PDB file of C-alpha atoms in Angstrom:
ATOM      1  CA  UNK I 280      15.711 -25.022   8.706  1.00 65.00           C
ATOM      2  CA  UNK I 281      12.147 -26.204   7.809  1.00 78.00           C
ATOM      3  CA  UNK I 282      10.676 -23.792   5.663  1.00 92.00           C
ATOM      4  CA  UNK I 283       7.392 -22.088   5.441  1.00 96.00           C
ATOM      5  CA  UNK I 284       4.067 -24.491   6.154  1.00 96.00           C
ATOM      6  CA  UNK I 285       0.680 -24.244   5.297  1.00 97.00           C
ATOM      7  CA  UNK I 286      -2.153 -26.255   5.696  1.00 97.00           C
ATOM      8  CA  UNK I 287      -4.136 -27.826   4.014  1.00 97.00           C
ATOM      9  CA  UNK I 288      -3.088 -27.226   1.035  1.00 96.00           C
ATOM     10  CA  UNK I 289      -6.511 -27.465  -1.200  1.00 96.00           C
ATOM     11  CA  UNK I 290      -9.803 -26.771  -0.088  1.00 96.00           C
ATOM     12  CA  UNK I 291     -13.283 -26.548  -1.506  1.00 97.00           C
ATOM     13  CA  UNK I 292     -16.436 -24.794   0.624  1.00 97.00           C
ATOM     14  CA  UNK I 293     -19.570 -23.629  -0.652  1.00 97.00           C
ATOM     15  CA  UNK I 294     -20.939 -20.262  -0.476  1.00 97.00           C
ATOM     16  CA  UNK I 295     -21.543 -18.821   2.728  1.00 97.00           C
ATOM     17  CA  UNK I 296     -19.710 -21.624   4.781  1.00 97.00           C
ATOM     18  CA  UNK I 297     -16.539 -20.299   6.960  1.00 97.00           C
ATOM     19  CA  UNK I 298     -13.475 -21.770   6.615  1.00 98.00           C
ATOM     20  CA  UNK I 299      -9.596 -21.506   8.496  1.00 98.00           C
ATOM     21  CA  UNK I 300      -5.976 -22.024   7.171  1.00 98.00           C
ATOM     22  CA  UNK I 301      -2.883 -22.540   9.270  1.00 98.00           C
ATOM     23  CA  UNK I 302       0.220 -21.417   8.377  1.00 98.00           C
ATOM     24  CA  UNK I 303       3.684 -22.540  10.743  1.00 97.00           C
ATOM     25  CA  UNK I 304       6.633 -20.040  10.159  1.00 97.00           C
ATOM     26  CA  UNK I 305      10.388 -20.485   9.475  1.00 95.00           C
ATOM     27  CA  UNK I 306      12.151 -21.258  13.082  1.00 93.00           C
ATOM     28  CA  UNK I 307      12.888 -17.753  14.784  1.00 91.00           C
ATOM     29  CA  UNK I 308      10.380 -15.611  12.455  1.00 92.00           C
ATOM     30  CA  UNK I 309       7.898 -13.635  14.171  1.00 91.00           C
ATOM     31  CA  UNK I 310       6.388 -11.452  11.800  1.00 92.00           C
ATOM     32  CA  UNK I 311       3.298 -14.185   9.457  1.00 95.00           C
ATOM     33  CA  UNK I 312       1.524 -11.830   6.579  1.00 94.00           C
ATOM     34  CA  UNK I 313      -0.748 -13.575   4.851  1.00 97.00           C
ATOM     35  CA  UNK I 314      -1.842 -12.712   1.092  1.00 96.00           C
ATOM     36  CA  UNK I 315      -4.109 -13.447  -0.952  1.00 96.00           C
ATOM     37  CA  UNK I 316      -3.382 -14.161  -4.978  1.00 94.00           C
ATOM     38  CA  UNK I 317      -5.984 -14.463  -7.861  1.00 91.00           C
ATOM     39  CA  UNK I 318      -5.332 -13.909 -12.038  1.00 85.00           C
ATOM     40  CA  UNK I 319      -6.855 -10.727 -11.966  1.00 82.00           C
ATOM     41  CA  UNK I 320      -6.117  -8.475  -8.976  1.00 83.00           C
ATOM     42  CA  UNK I 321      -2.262 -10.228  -8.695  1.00 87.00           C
ATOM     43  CA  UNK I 322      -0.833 -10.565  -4.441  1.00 91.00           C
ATOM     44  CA  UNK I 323      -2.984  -8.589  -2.878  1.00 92.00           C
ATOM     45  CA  UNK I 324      -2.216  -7.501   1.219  1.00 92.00           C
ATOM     46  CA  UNK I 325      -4.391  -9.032   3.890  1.00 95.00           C
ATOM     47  CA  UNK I 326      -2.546  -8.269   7.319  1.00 92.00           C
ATOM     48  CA  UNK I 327       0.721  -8.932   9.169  1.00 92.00           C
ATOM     49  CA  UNK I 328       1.046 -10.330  12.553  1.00 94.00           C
ATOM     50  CA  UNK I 329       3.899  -9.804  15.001  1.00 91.00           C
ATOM     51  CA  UNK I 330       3.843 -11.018  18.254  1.00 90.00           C
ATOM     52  CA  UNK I 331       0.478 -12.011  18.563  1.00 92.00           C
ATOM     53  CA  UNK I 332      -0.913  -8.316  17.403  1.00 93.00           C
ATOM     54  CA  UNK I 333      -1.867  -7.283  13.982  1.00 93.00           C
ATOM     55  CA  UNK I 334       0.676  -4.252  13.009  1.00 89.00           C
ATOM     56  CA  UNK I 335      -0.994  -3.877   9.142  1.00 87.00           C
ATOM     57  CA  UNK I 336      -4.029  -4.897   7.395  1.00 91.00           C
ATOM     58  CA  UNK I 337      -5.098  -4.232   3.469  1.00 90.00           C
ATOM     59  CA  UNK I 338      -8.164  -3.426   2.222  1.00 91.00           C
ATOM     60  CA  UNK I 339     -10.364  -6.433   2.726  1.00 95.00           C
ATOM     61  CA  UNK I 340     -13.698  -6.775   4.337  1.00 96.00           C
ATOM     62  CA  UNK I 341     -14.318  -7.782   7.662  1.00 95.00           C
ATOM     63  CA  UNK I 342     -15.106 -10.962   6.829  1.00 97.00           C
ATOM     64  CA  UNK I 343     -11.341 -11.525   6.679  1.00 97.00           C
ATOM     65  CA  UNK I 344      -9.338 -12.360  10.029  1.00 97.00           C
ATOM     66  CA  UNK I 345      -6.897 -13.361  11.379  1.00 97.00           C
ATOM     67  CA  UNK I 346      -4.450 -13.934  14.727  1.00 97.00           C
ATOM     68  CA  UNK I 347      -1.241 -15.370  15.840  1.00 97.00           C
ATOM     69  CA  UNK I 348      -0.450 -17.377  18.412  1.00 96.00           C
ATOM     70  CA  UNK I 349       2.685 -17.407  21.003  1.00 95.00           C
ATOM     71  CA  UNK I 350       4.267 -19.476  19.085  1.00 94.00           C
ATOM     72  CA  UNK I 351       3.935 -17.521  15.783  1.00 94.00           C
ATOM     73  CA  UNK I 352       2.162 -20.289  14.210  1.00 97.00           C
ATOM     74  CA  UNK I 353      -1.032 -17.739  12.667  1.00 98.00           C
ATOM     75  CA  UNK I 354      -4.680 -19.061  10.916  1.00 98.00           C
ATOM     76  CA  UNK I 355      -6.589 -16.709   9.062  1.00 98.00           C
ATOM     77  CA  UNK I 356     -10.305 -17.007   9.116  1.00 98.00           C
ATOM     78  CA  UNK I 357     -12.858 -16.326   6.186  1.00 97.00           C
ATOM     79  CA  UNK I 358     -16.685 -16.515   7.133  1.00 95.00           C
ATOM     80  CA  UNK I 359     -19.659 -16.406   4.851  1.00 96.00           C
ATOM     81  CA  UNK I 360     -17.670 -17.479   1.859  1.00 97.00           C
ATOM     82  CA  UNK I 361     -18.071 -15.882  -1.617  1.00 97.00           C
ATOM     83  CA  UNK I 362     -17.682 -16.862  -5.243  1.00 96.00           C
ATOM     84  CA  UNK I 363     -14.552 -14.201  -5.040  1.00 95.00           C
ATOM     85  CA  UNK I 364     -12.851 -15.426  -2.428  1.00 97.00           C
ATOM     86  CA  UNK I 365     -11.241 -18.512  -4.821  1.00 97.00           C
ATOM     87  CA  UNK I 366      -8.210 -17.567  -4.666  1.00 96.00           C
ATOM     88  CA  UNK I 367      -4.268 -18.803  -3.548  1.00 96.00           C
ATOM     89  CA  UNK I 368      -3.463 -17.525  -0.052  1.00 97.00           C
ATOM     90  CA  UNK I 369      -0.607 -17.693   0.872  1.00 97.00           C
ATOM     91  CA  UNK I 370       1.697 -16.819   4.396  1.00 97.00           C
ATOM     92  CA  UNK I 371       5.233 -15.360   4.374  1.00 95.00           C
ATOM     93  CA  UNK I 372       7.262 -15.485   7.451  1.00 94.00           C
ATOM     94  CA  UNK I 373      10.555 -12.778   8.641  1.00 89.00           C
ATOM     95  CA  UNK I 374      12.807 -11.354  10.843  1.00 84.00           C
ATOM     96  CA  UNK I 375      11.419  -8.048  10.606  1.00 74.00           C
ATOM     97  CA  UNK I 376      10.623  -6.764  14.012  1.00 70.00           C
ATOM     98  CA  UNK I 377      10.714  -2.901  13.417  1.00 66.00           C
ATOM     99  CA  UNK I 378       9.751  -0.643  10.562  1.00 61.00           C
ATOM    100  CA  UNK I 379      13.494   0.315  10.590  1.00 63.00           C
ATOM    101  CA  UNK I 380      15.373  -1.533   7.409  1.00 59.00           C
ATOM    102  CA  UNK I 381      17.609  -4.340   8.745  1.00 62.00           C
ATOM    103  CA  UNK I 382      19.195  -5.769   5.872  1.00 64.00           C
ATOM    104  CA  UNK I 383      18.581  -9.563   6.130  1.00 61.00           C
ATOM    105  CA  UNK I 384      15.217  -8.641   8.296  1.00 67.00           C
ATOM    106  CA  UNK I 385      13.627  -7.206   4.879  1.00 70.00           C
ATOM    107  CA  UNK I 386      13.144 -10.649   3.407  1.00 82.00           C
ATOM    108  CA  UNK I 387       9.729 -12.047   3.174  1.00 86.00           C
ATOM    109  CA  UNK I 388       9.896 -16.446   2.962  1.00 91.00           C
ATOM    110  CA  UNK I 389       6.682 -17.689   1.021  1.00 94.00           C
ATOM    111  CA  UNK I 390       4.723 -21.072   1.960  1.00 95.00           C
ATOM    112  CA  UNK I 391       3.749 -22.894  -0.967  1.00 94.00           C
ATOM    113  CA  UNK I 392      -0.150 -21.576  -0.631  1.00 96.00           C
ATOM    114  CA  UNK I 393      -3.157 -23.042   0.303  1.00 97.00           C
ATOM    115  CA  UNK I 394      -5.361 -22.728  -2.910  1.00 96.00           C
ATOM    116  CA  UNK I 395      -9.112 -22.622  -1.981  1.00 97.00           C
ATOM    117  CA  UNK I 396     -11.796 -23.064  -4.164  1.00 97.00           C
ATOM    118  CA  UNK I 397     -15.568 -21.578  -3.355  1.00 97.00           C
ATOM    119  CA  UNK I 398     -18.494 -23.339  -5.488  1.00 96.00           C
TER     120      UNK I 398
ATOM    121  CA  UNK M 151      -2.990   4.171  -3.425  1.00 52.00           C
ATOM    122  CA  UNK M 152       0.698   2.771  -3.890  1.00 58.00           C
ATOM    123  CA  UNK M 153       1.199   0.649  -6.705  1.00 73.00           C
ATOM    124  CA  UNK M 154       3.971  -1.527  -8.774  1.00 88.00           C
ATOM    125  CA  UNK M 155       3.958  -1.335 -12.569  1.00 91.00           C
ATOM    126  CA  UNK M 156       5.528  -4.190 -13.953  1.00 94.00           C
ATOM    127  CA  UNK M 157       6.348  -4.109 -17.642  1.00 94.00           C
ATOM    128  CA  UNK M 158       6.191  -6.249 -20.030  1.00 96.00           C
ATOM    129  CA  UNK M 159       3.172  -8.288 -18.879  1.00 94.00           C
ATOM    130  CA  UNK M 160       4.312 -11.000 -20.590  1.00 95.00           C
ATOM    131  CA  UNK M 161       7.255 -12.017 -22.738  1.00 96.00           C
ATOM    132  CA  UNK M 162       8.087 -14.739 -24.923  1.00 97.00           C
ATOM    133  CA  UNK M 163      11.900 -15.527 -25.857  1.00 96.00           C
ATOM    134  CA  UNK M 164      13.907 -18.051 -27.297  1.00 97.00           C
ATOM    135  CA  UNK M 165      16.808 -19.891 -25.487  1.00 97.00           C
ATOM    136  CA  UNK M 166      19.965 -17.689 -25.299  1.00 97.00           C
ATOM    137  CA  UNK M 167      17.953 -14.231 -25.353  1.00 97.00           C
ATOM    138  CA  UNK M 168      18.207 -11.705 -23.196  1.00 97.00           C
ATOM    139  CA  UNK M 169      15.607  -9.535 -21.283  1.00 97.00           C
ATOM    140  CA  UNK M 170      14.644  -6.788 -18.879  1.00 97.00           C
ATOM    141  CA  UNK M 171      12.098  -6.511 -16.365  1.00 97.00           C
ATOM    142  CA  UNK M 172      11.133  -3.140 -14.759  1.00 97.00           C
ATOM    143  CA  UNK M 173       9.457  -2.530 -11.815  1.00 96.00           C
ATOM    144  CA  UNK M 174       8.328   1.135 -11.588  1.00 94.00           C
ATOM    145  CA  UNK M 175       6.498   2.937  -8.651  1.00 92.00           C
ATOM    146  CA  UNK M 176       6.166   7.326  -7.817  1.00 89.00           C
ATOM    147  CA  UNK M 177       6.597   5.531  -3.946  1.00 89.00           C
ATOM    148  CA  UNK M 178       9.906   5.577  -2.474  1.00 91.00           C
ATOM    149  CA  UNK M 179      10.807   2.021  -1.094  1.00 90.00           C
ATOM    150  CA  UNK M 180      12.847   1.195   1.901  1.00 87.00           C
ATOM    151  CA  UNK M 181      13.674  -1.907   0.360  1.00 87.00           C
ATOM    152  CA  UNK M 182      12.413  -3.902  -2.252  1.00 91.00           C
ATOM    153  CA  UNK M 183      12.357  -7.875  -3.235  1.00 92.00           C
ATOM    154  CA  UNK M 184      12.657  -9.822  -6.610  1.00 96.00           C
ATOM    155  CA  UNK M 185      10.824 -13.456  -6.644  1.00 96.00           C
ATOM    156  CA  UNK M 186      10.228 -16.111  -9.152  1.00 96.00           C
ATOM    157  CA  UNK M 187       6.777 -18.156  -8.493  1.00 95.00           C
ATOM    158  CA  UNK M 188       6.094 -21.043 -10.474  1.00 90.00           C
ATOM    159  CA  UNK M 189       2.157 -22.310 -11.027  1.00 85.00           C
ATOM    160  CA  UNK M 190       0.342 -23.347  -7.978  1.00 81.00           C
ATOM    161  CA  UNK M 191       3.508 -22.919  -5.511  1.00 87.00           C
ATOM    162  CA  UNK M 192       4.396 -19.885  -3.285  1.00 91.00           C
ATOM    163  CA  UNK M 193       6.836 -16.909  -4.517  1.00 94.00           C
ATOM    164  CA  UNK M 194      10.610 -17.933  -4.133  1.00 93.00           C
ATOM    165  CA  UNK M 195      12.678 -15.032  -3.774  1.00 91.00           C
ATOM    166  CA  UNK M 196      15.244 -14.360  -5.599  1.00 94.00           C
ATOM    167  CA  UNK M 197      17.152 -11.268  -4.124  1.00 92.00           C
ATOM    168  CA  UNK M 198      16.627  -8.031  -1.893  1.00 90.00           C
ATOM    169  CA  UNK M 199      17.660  -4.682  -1.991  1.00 90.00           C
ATOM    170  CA  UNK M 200      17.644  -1.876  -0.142  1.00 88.00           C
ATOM    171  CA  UNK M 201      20.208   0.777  -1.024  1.00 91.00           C
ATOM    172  CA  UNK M 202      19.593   3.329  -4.027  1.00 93.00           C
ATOM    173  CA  UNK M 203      21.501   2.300  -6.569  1.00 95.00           C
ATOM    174  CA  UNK M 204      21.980  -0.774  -5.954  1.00 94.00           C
ATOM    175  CA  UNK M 205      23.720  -3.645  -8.430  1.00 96.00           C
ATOM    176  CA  UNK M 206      23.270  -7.513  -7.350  1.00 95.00           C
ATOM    177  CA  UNK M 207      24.135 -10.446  -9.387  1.00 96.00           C
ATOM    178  CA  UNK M 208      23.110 -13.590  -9.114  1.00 93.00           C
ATOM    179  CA  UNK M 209      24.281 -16.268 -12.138  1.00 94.00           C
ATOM    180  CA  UNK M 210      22.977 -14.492 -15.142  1.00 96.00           C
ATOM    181  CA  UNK M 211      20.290 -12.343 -13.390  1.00 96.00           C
ATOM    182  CA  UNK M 212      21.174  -9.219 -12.393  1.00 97.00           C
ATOM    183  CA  UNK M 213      19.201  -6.800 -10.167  1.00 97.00           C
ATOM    184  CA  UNK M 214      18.886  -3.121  -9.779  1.00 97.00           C
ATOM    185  CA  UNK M 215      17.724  -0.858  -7.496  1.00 96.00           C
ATOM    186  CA  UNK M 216      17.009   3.127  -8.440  1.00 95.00           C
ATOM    187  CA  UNK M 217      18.949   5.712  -7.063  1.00 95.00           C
ATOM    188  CA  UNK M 218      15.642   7.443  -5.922  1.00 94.00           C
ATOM    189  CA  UNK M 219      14.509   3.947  -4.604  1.00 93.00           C
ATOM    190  CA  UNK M 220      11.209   4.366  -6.690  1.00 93.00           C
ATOM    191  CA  UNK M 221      12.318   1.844  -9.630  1.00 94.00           C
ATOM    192  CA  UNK M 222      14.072  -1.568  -9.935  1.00 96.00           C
ATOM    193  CA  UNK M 223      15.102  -3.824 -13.014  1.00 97.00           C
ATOM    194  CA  UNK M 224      15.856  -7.512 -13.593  1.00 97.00           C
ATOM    195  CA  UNK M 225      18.047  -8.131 -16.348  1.00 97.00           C
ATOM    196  CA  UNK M 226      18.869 -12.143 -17.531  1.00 97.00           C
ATOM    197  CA  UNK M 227      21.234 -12.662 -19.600  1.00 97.00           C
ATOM    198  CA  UNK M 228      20.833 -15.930 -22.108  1.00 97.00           C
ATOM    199  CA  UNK M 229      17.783 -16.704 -21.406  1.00 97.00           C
ATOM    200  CA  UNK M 230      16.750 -20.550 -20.512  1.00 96.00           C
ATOM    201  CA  UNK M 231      13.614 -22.843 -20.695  1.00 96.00           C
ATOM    202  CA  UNK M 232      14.359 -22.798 -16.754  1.00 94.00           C
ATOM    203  CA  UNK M 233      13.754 -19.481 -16.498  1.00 96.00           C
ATOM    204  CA  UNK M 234       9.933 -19.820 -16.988  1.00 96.00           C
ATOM    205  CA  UNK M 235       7.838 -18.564 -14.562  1.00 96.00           C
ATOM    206  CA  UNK M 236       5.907 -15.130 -12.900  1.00 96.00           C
ATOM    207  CA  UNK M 237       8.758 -13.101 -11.666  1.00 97.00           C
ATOM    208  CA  UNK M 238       7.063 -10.407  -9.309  1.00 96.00           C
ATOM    209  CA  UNK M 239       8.526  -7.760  -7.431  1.00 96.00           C
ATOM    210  CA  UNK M 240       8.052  -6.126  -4.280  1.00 93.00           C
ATOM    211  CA  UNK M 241       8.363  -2.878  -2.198  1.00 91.00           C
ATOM    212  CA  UNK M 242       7.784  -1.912   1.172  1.00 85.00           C
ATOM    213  CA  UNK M 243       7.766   1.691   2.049  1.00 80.00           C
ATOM    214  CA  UNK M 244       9.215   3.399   5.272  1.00 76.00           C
ATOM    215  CA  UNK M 245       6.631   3.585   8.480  1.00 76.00           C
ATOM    216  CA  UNK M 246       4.723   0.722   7.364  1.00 77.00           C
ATOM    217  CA  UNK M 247       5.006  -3.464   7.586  1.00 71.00           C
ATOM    218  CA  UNK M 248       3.365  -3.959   4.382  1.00 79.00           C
ATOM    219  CA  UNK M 249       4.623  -5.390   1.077  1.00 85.00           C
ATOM    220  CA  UNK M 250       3.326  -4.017  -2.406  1.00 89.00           C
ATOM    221  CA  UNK M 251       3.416  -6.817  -5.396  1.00 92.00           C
ATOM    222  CA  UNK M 252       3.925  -5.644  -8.742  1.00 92.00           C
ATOM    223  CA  UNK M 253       1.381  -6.926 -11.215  1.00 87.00           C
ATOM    224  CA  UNK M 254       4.026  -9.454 -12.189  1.00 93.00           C
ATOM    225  CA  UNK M 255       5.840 -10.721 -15.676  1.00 96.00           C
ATOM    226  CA  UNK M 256       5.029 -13.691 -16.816  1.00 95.00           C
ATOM    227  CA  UNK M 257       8.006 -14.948 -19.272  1.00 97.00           C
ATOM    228  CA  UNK M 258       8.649 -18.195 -21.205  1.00 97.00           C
ATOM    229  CA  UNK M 259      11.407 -19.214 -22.608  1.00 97.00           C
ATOM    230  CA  UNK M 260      11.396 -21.525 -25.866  1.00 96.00           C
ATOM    231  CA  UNK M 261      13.528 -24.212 -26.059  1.00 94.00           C
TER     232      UNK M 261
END
């Protein structure tokens, strides 16, 4: 099985531009969180998708968005870009459809990040 | 706010060494996830538990969950140069879909 995708994989924007990442699940997962990963404040939470509706979200602006389609395939959105928002994001993909604990649902698969960088 | 303490921060061995890494939270965890992330790639995990008490092995790493399912430890035994990297664990608590990271160990291991 293909693992997790995301595209692209680099990306620099200036201040106050918008940008969008893509991130393609593992075959069969329908629950995408996305994260986002700096030195100083470690994997931080953004929001988990599951069927096309957002179940969670951390404590990030609204500038933040995101959505999933049908097909589990999910972007997330960042507009009006900020010095702070340099950062690795990354997507994880699972089985998890419930909050009930399924062992072999619990497992969260990692992309390899899209790192972004805002001058 | 829930959080993940991770301790040590960092930690530098030589070959053959062992080590512990704790993961400590007052949350209780329905289940909770070990990974390994190397620099500029996405976390690879590494193993998942989710009963109190747990024991996994894997090779020379061994994994533990609490019996209160608030704390979890990563032993490795002999220690190798390719066992470099920021080992992070995770917890998700009952009623919710979200993950909490640790604040990760960074180890190296000296040839």
């Amino acid at each position: 099985k293909a693992g997790v995708t995301q595209t692209p994989r680099y990306l620099i924007k200036t201040r106050g531009q918008q940008v969008t990442l893509s991130c393609s699940p593992i075959s069969g997962h329908r629950s995408v969180s996305w994260y986002q990963q700096t030195p100083g404040q470690g994997l931080q939470f953004l929001f988990e998708y599951f069927s096309e509706t957002q179940r969670n979200k951390g404590n990030f602006p609204g500038r933040f968005s995101g959505r999933q389609f049908s097909n589990s395939r999910s972007e997330m959105n960042v507009s009006t870009l900020e010095l702070g928002d340099s950062a690795l994001y990354l997507c994880a993909s699972s089985l998890m459809t419930s909050m009930r604990t399924v062992r072999g649902q619990e497992t969260q698969y990692f992309g390899p990040g899209t790192r972004l960088l805002v001058l | 706010t829930q959080l993940l303490e991770q301790s040590p921060q960092f930690l530098s061995i030589q070959e053959g060494e062992n080590l512990t890494v704790y993961c400590n939270s007052s949350s209780v965890f329905s289940s909770l996830q070990w990974y390994r992330q190397e620099p500029g790639e996405g976390p690879v995990l590494l193993v998942t538990v989710v009963t109190g008490g747990e024991v996994k092995k894997l090779k020379r790493l061994t994994f533990q969950f609490g019996d209160a399912r608030k704390d979890s430890s990563l032993h490795i035994t002999a220690a190798q140069p390719g066992d470099t990297g920021l080992y992070l664990c995770a917890g998700r608590t009952s009623g919710t879909y979200k993950y909490i990271f640790g604040t990760g160990t960074r180890l190296k291991v000296l040839a």
